[in-house]
C-alpha cells in the first residue's frame, strides 16, 4: 500500500478533486489478464502519455497525450462504480506521469481498491493498494518505488532481460511476487522463461491471457 502524504485536506474539505481531469485513451470493464490477479474482473483506466519508448510496446497509441480526451475524476469514478468491478487497474501509457492523488482518492472514496501497472520511472503518487512494477531498461525505475512493490513483472525477450529481472528483484521487499512475462511477439522467449523458472522456482510466469481470451 502506498499513500501520498498530506492528502487529508483533499479528501475531507475539497470536493473539487472530482473535477480534476486526466488524458484517457480508454477505460473499460474486463478481466485482468496479467500477473498475480489474473482472471479477476476489473475496471481498467488507461491514461495517455508515456516517455519510456519500449520498442515492443503493445499500446503505442497511448504514448502521446494529444488526441485523447480529457475525463474528470467524477466521470471515471462513476463509470468504474457502475461496472460493478471490485477493483480498478490504472495503466497507460505511463500512469505515474500524472499526479494520481485526485483519481485514486475518488476511487477509494467510492469503495474501490486501486491497482497500478507501472514502469516506475516517474514519482509515485496517490493511494495504491497493489503496485505492479514492470521495470524498463529504456527508462529505469526510481529508487523510491521499490519499497512499495507488490509484484515485479518483467517482460522477457532475451537472456539480458533475465539479468535485468534479477537486478530489480534484489531491490524489492521480501515476499514480492516475482513474475516473468514473455514478450507477445517473441515466441522463443517462452523456452527461455520455462527453463529459467524450473531452475529458479522463486519466479513464476505471467501470460497475457486477455490476448488468448480475446477480451480488451
Ligand atoms: C502497456 S504497459 C502500461 C503500464 C506501464 N507503462 C508499464 O509498462 O508497466 C502494461 C503492461 O504490459 C506490458 N507489455 C507491454 N507490451 C508488451 C508486450 N509486447 N509483450 C508483453 N508484455 C507487454 C508492460 O511491461 C506492462 O507490464
Ligand atoms: N485484460 C487486460 N489485462 C491487462 N493487464 C495489464 C494490462 C495493461 O495494458 O496494463 C492489461 C490489458 O490491457 N488488458
Ligand atoms: S513503459 Fe509501458 S506504455 Fe510505456 S512504452 Fe513501455 S510498455 Fe509501453
Ligand atoms: Mg495491455
Short mmCIF file of C-alpha atoms and ligand atoms in Angstrom, two decimals:
data_model
loop_
_atom_site.label_atom_id
_atom_site.label_comp_id
_atom_site.label_asym_id
_atom_site.label_seq_id
_atom_site.Cartn_x
_atom_site.Cartn_y
_atom_site.Cartn_z
CA UNK A 1 0.00 0.00 0.00
CA UNK A 2 1.39 3.42 -1.00
CA UNK A 3 -0.16 6.71 0.20
CA UNK A 4 0.90 10.22 -0.78
CA UNK A 5 1.43 12.26 2.40
CA UNK A 6 -0.82 15.20 3.35
CA UNK A 7 -3.90 14.12 1.44
CA UNK A 8 -6.35 14.68 4.32
CA UNK A 9 -7.36 18.15 3.15
CA UNK A 10 -8.17 16.94 -0.34
CA UNK A 11 -10.23 14.06 0.99
CA UNK A 12 -12.27 15.94 3.58
CA UNK A 13 -12.72 19.60 2.58
CA UNK A 14 -12.02 19.87 -1.10
CA UNK A 15 -14.62 18.14 -3.23
CA UNK A 16 -13.09 19.83 -6.29
CA UNK A 17 -10.82 16.83 -6.74
CA UNK A 18 -13.75 15.20 -8.57
CA UNK A 19 -13.32 17.89 -11.28
CA UNK A 20 -9.62 17.18 -11.92
CA UNK A 21 -9.04 15.95 -15.50
CA UNK A 22 -6.77 13.25 -16.93
CA UNK A 23 -5.99 12.41 -20.55
CA UNK A 24 -7.52 8.97 -21.01
CA UNK A 25 -7.01 6.72 -24.02
CA UNK A 26 -9.69 4.24 -22.95
CA UNK A 27 -11.50 2.85 -19.93
CA UNK A 28 -13.28 -0.47 -19.89
CA UNK A 29 -14.57 -3.33 -17.76
CA UNK A 30 -12.68 -6.55 -18.44
CA UNK A 31 -10.75 -9.44 -16.91
CA UNK A 32 -7.28 -8.71 -15.51
CA UNK A 33 -5.19 -10.68 -17.99
CA UNK A 34 -1.74 -10.48 -16.39
CA UNK A 35 0.06 -11.02 -13.13
CA UNK A 36 -1.00 -12.11 -9.67
CA UNK A 37 -4.66 -11.04 -10.13
CA UNK A 38 -5.10 -12.77 -13.50
CA UNK A 39 -8.67 -13.88 -14.13
CA UNK A 40 -10.33 -11.31 -11.86
CA UNK A 41 -12.97 -8.87 -13.08
CA UNK A 42 -11.53 -5.36 -13.03
CA UNK A 43 -12.11 -1.89 -14.42
CA UNK A 44 -9.19 -0.54 -16.47
CA UNK A 45 -8.33 3.15 -16.84
CA UNK A 46 -5.62 3.71 -19.46
CA UNK A 47 -4.12 7.19 -19.12
CA UNK A 48 -2.43 8.73 -22.15
CA UNK A 49 1.22 9.76 -22.23
CA UNK A 50 4.41 7.72 -21.93
CA UNK A 51 8.07 8.76 -22.10
CA UNK A 52 9.67 5.30 -21.85
CA UNK A 53 9.52 4.22 -25.52
CA UNK A 54 9.74 0.41 -25.28
CA UNK A 55 10.12 -0.60 -28.94
CA UNK A 56 7.93 -3.68 -28.41
CA UNK A 57 5.14 -1.85 -26.51
CA UNK A 58 1.70 -3.25 -27.33
CA UNK A 59 -0.15 0.09 -26.84
CA UNK A 60 1.92 2.65 -28.74
CA UNK A 61 -1.23 4.72 -29.37
CA UNK A 62 -1.07 5.62 -25.68
CA UNK A 63 2.30 7.39 -25.93
CA UNK A 64 1.04 10.85 -26.97
CA UNK A 65 -1.36 12.70 -24.69
CA UNK A 66 -2.57 14.74 -27.62
CA UNK A 67 -5.57 13.35 -29.43
CA UNK A 68 -7.01 11.65 -26.37
CA UNK A 69 -9.99 13.08 -24.48
CA UNK A 70 -9.70 14.56 -21.00
CA UNK A 71 -12.02 12.96 -18.47
CA UNK A 72 -12.78 14.09 -14.94
CA UNK A 73 -12.25 12.01 -11.82
CA UNK A 74 -16.03 12.15 -11.31
CA UNK A 75 -16.70 10.65 -14.76
CA UNK A 76 -14.13 7.89 -14.29
CA UNK A 77 -15.30 7.01 -10.78
CA UNK A 78 -18.93 6.83 -11.91
CA UNK A 79 -18.03 4.52 -14.80
CA UNK A 80 -15.97 2.22 -12.58
CA UNK A 81 -18.63 2.16 -9.86
CA UNK A 82 -21.45 1.41 -12.32
CA UNK A 83 -19.49 -1.52 -13.79
CA UNK A 84 -19.67 -3.45 -10.51
CA UNK A 85 -15.91 -4.19 -10.61
CA UNK A 86 -14.30 -4.75 -7.20
CA UNK A 87 -11.07 -3.02 -8.20
CA UNK A 88 -9.67 -0.63 -10.75
CA UNK A 89 -6.38 -1.04 -12.60
CA UNK A 90 -4.76 2.25 -13.57
CA UNK A 91 -2.47 1.68 -16.53
CA UNK A 92 -1.27 3.55 -19.58
CA UNK A 93 0.73 4.89 -21.14
CA UNK A 94 2.75 5.57 -18.04
CA UNK A 95 0.21 6.47 -15.34
CA UNK A 96 2.83 7.94 -12.98
CA UNK A 97 3.40 10.81 -15.42
CA UNK A 98 0.21 12.17 -13.79
CA UNK A 99 -0.45 13.06 -10.15
CA UNK A 100 -2.72 10.17 -9.22
CA UNK A 101 -3.85 11.61 -5.89
CA UNK A 102 -7.20 13.06 -7.06
CA UNK A 103 -8.10 10.00 -9.15
CA UNK A 104 -7.16 7.45 -6.51
CA UNK A 105 -8.93 9.39 -3.75
CA UNK A 106 -12.06 9.44 -5.89
CA UNK A 107 -11.88 5.71 -6.49
CA UNK A 108 -11.10 4.89 -2.85
CA UNK A 109 -13.95 7.13 -1.64
CA UNK A 110 -16.27 5.04 -3.84
CA UNK A 111 -15.08 1.88 -2.07
CA UNK A 112 -12.90 0.60 -4.91
CA UNK A 113 -9.48 -0.97 -4.49
CA UNK A 114 -6.83 0.63 -6.70
CA UNK A 115 -4.13 -1.28 -8.54
CA UNK A 116 -1.48 0.21 -10.82
CA UNK A 117 0.59 -1.12 -13.74
CA UNK A 118 3.74 0.98 -13.97
CA UNK A 119 7.30 1.13 -15.21
CA UNK A 120 8.06 3.08 -12.00
CA UNK A 121 10.09 5.60 -13.98
CA UNK A 122 8.26 8.68 -12.62
CA UNK A 123 7.49 9.54 -8.97
CA UNK A 124 4.83 7.56 -7.11
CA UNK A 125 1.62 9.40 -6.25
CA UNK A 126 -1.86 8.63 -4.95
CA UNK A 127 -3.25 5.84 -2.79
CA UNK A 128 -2.40 2.49 -4.27
CA UNK A 129 -3.45 -0.90 -2.88
CA UNK A 130 -1.44 -3.03 -5.31
CA UNK A 131 1.64 -1.95 -7.24
CA UNK A 132 2.81 -3.98 -10.22
CA UNK A 133 6.24 -2.79 -11.28
CA UNK A 134 7.33 -3.66 -14.80
CA UNK A 135 10.80 -2.07 -14.94
CA UNK A 136 12.30 -1.00 -18.24
CA UNK A 137 15.96 -0.54 -19.13
CA UNK A 138 14.87 2.24 -21.54
CA UNK A 139 13.96 4.47 -18.54
CA UNK A 140 14.79 2.90 -15.19
CA UNK A 141 12.53 2.90 -12.13
CA UNK A 142 13.12 5.47 -9.38
CA UNK A 143 14.84 4.02 -6.29
CA UNK A 144 11.83 5.11 -4.20
CA UNK A 145 9.33 2.77 -5.85
CA UNK A 146 10.95 -0.50 -4.79
CA UNK A 147 9.88 -0.27 -1.13
CA UNK A 148 6.20 -0.37 -2.19
CA UNK A 149 6.23 -3.02 -4.90
CA UNK A 150 3.77 -5.93 -4.51
CA UNK A 151 4.50 -7.61 -7.82
CA UNK A 152 7.52 -7.44 -10.12
CA UNK A 153 6.59 -8.37 -13.69
CA UNK A 154 9.47 -8.30 -16.15
CA UNK A 155 8.92 -8.61 -19.90
CA UNK A 156 11.44 -11.05 -21.35
CA UNK A 157 12.80 -11.26 -24.88
CA UNK A 158 16.39 -12.45 -24.29
CA UNK A 159 18.86 -13.51 -21.58
CA UNK A 160 19.65 -9.85 -20.94
CA UNK A 161 16.12 -9.40 -19.62
CA UNK A 162 16.58 -12.26 -17.14
CA UNK A 163 19.63 -10.48 -15.75
CA UNK A 164 17.61 -7.24 -15.60
CA UNK A 165 14.86 -9.14 -13.75
CA UNK A 166 17.35 -10.40 -11.13
CA UNK A 167 18.82 -6.91 -10.60
CA UNK A 168 15.36 -5.49 -9.95
CA UNK A 169 14.25 -8.39 -7.73
CA UNK A 170 17.18 -7.69 -5.39
CA UNK A 171 15.69 -4.26 -4.63
CA UNK A 172 12.15 -5.49 -3.89
CA UNK A 173 10.78 -6.32 -0.43
CA UNK A 174 10.75 -9.95 0.74
CA UNK A 175 7.53 -11.62 -0.36
CA UNK A 176 7.19 -9.64 -3.62
CA UNK A 177 5.55 -11.78 -6.32
CA UNK A 178 8.24 -12.35 -8.95
CA UNK A 179 6.92 -12.88 -12.48
CA UNK A 180 8.42 -13.18 -15.95
CA UNK A 181 6.18 -12.28 -18.87
CA UNK A 182 7.07 -13.34 -22.42
CA UNK A 183 7.06 -10.53 -24.95
CA UNK A 184 3.97 -11.41 -27.01
CA UNK A 185 5.62 -11.32 -30.46
CA UNK A 186 8.79 -13.23 -29.41
CA UNK A 187 7.78 -16.90 -29.10
CA UNK A 188 11.32 -18.14 -28.40
CA UNK A 189 11.32 -16.25 -25.09
CA UNK A 190 8.89 -18.89 -23.78
CA UNK A 191 11.57 -21.65 -23.82
CA UNK A 192 13.98 -19.28 -22.12
CA UNK A 193 11.48 -18.45 -19.39
CA UNK A 194 10.35 -22.04 -18.80
CA UNK A 195 13.94 -23.23 -18.33
CA UNK A 196 14.72 -20.27 -16.08
CA UNK A 197 11.69 -20.78 -13.81
CA UNK A 198 12.44 -24.50 -13.45
CA UNK A 199 15.91 -23.58 -12.18
CA UNK A 200 14.76 -20.54 -10.18
CA UNK A 201 11.40 -21.52 -8.68
CA UNK A 202 11.04 -18.30 -6.71
CA UNK A 203 9.97 -16.86 -10.07
CA UNK A 204 6.67 -17.59 -11.84
CA UNK A 205 5.26 -16.93 -15.30
CA UNK A 206 2.71 -14.29 -16.25
CA UNK A 207 0.99 -14.67 -19.62
CA UNK A 208 -1.12 -12.02 -21.33
CA UNK A 209 -4.21 -14.20 -21.00
CA UNK A 210 -6.61 -11.48 -22.25
CA UNK A 211 -4.99 -11.89 -25.67
CA UNK A 212 -5.92 -15.60 -25.66
CA UNK A 213 -9.39 -14.78 -24.32
CA UNK A 214 -9.78 -12.04 -26.96
CA UNK A 215 -11.06 -9.53 -24.42
CA UNK A 216 -9.65 -5.97 -24.13
C1 LIG B 1 1.34 -1.26 -21.77
S1 LIG B 1 2.07 -1.27 -20.17
C2 LIG B 1 1.37 0.18 -19.39
C3 LIG B 1 1.83 0.41 -18.00
C4 LIG B 1 3.27 0.88 -17.82
N1 LIG B 1 3.69 1.81 -18.79
C5 LIG B 1 4.21 -0.33 -17.80
O1 LIG B 1 4.94 -0.52 -18.76
O2 LIG B 1 4.16 -1.07 -16.82
C6 LIG B 1 1.21 -2.63 -19.34
C7 LIG B 1 1.97 -3.91 -19.21
O3 LIG B 1 2.13 -4.50 -20.48
C8 LIG B 1 3.44 -5.00 -20.60
N2 LIG B 1 3.73 -5.10 -22.03
C9 LIG B 1 3.72 -4.10 -22.94
N3 LIG B 1 3.98 -4.55 -24.18
C10 LIG B 1 4.14 -5.89 -24.07
C11 LIG B 1 4.43 -6.93 -25.00
N4 LIG B 1 4.62 -6.67 -26.30
N5 LIG B 1 4.51 -8.20 -24.53
C12 LIG B 1 4.34 -8.46 -23.22
N6 LIG B 1 4.07 -7.53 -22.29
C13 LIG B 1 3.96 -6.25 -22.70
C14 LIG B 1 4.25 -3.96 -19.84
O4 LIG B 1 5.53 -4.39 -19.46
C15 LIG B 1 3.36 -3.75 -18.63
O5 LIG B 1 3.60 -4.76 -17.67
N1 LIG B 2 -7.29 -7.57 -19.85
C1 LIG B 2 -6.18 -6.84 -19.72
N2 LIG B 2 -5.35 -7.09 -18.69
C2 LIG B 2 -4.26 -6.29 -18.57
N3 LIG B 2 -3.33 -6.33 -17.59
C3 LIG B 2 -2.45 -5.32 -17.79
C4 LIG B 2 -2.82 -4.63 -18.94
C5 LIG B 2 -2.21 -3.35 -19.33
O1 LIG B 2 -2.21 -2.99 -20.50
O2 LIG B 2 -1.70 -2.68 -18.43
C6 LIG B 2 -3.96 -5.26 -19.46
C7 LIG B 2 -4.83 -5.05 -20.58
O3 LIG B 2 -4.61 -4.22 -21.47
N4 LIG B 2 -5.93 -5.86 -20.64
S1 LIG B 3 6.51 1.92 -20.35
FE1 LIG B 3 4.64 0.77 -20.69
S2 LIG B 3 3.32 2.08 -22.01
FE2 LIG B 3 5.38 2.96 -21.99
S3 LIG B 3 6.32 2.16 -23.84
FE3 LIG B 3 6.88 0.74 -22.16
S4 LIG B 3 5.29 -0.84 -22.12
FE4 LIG B 3 4.51 0.87 -23.39
MG1 LIG B 4 -2.20 -4.29 -22.17
#
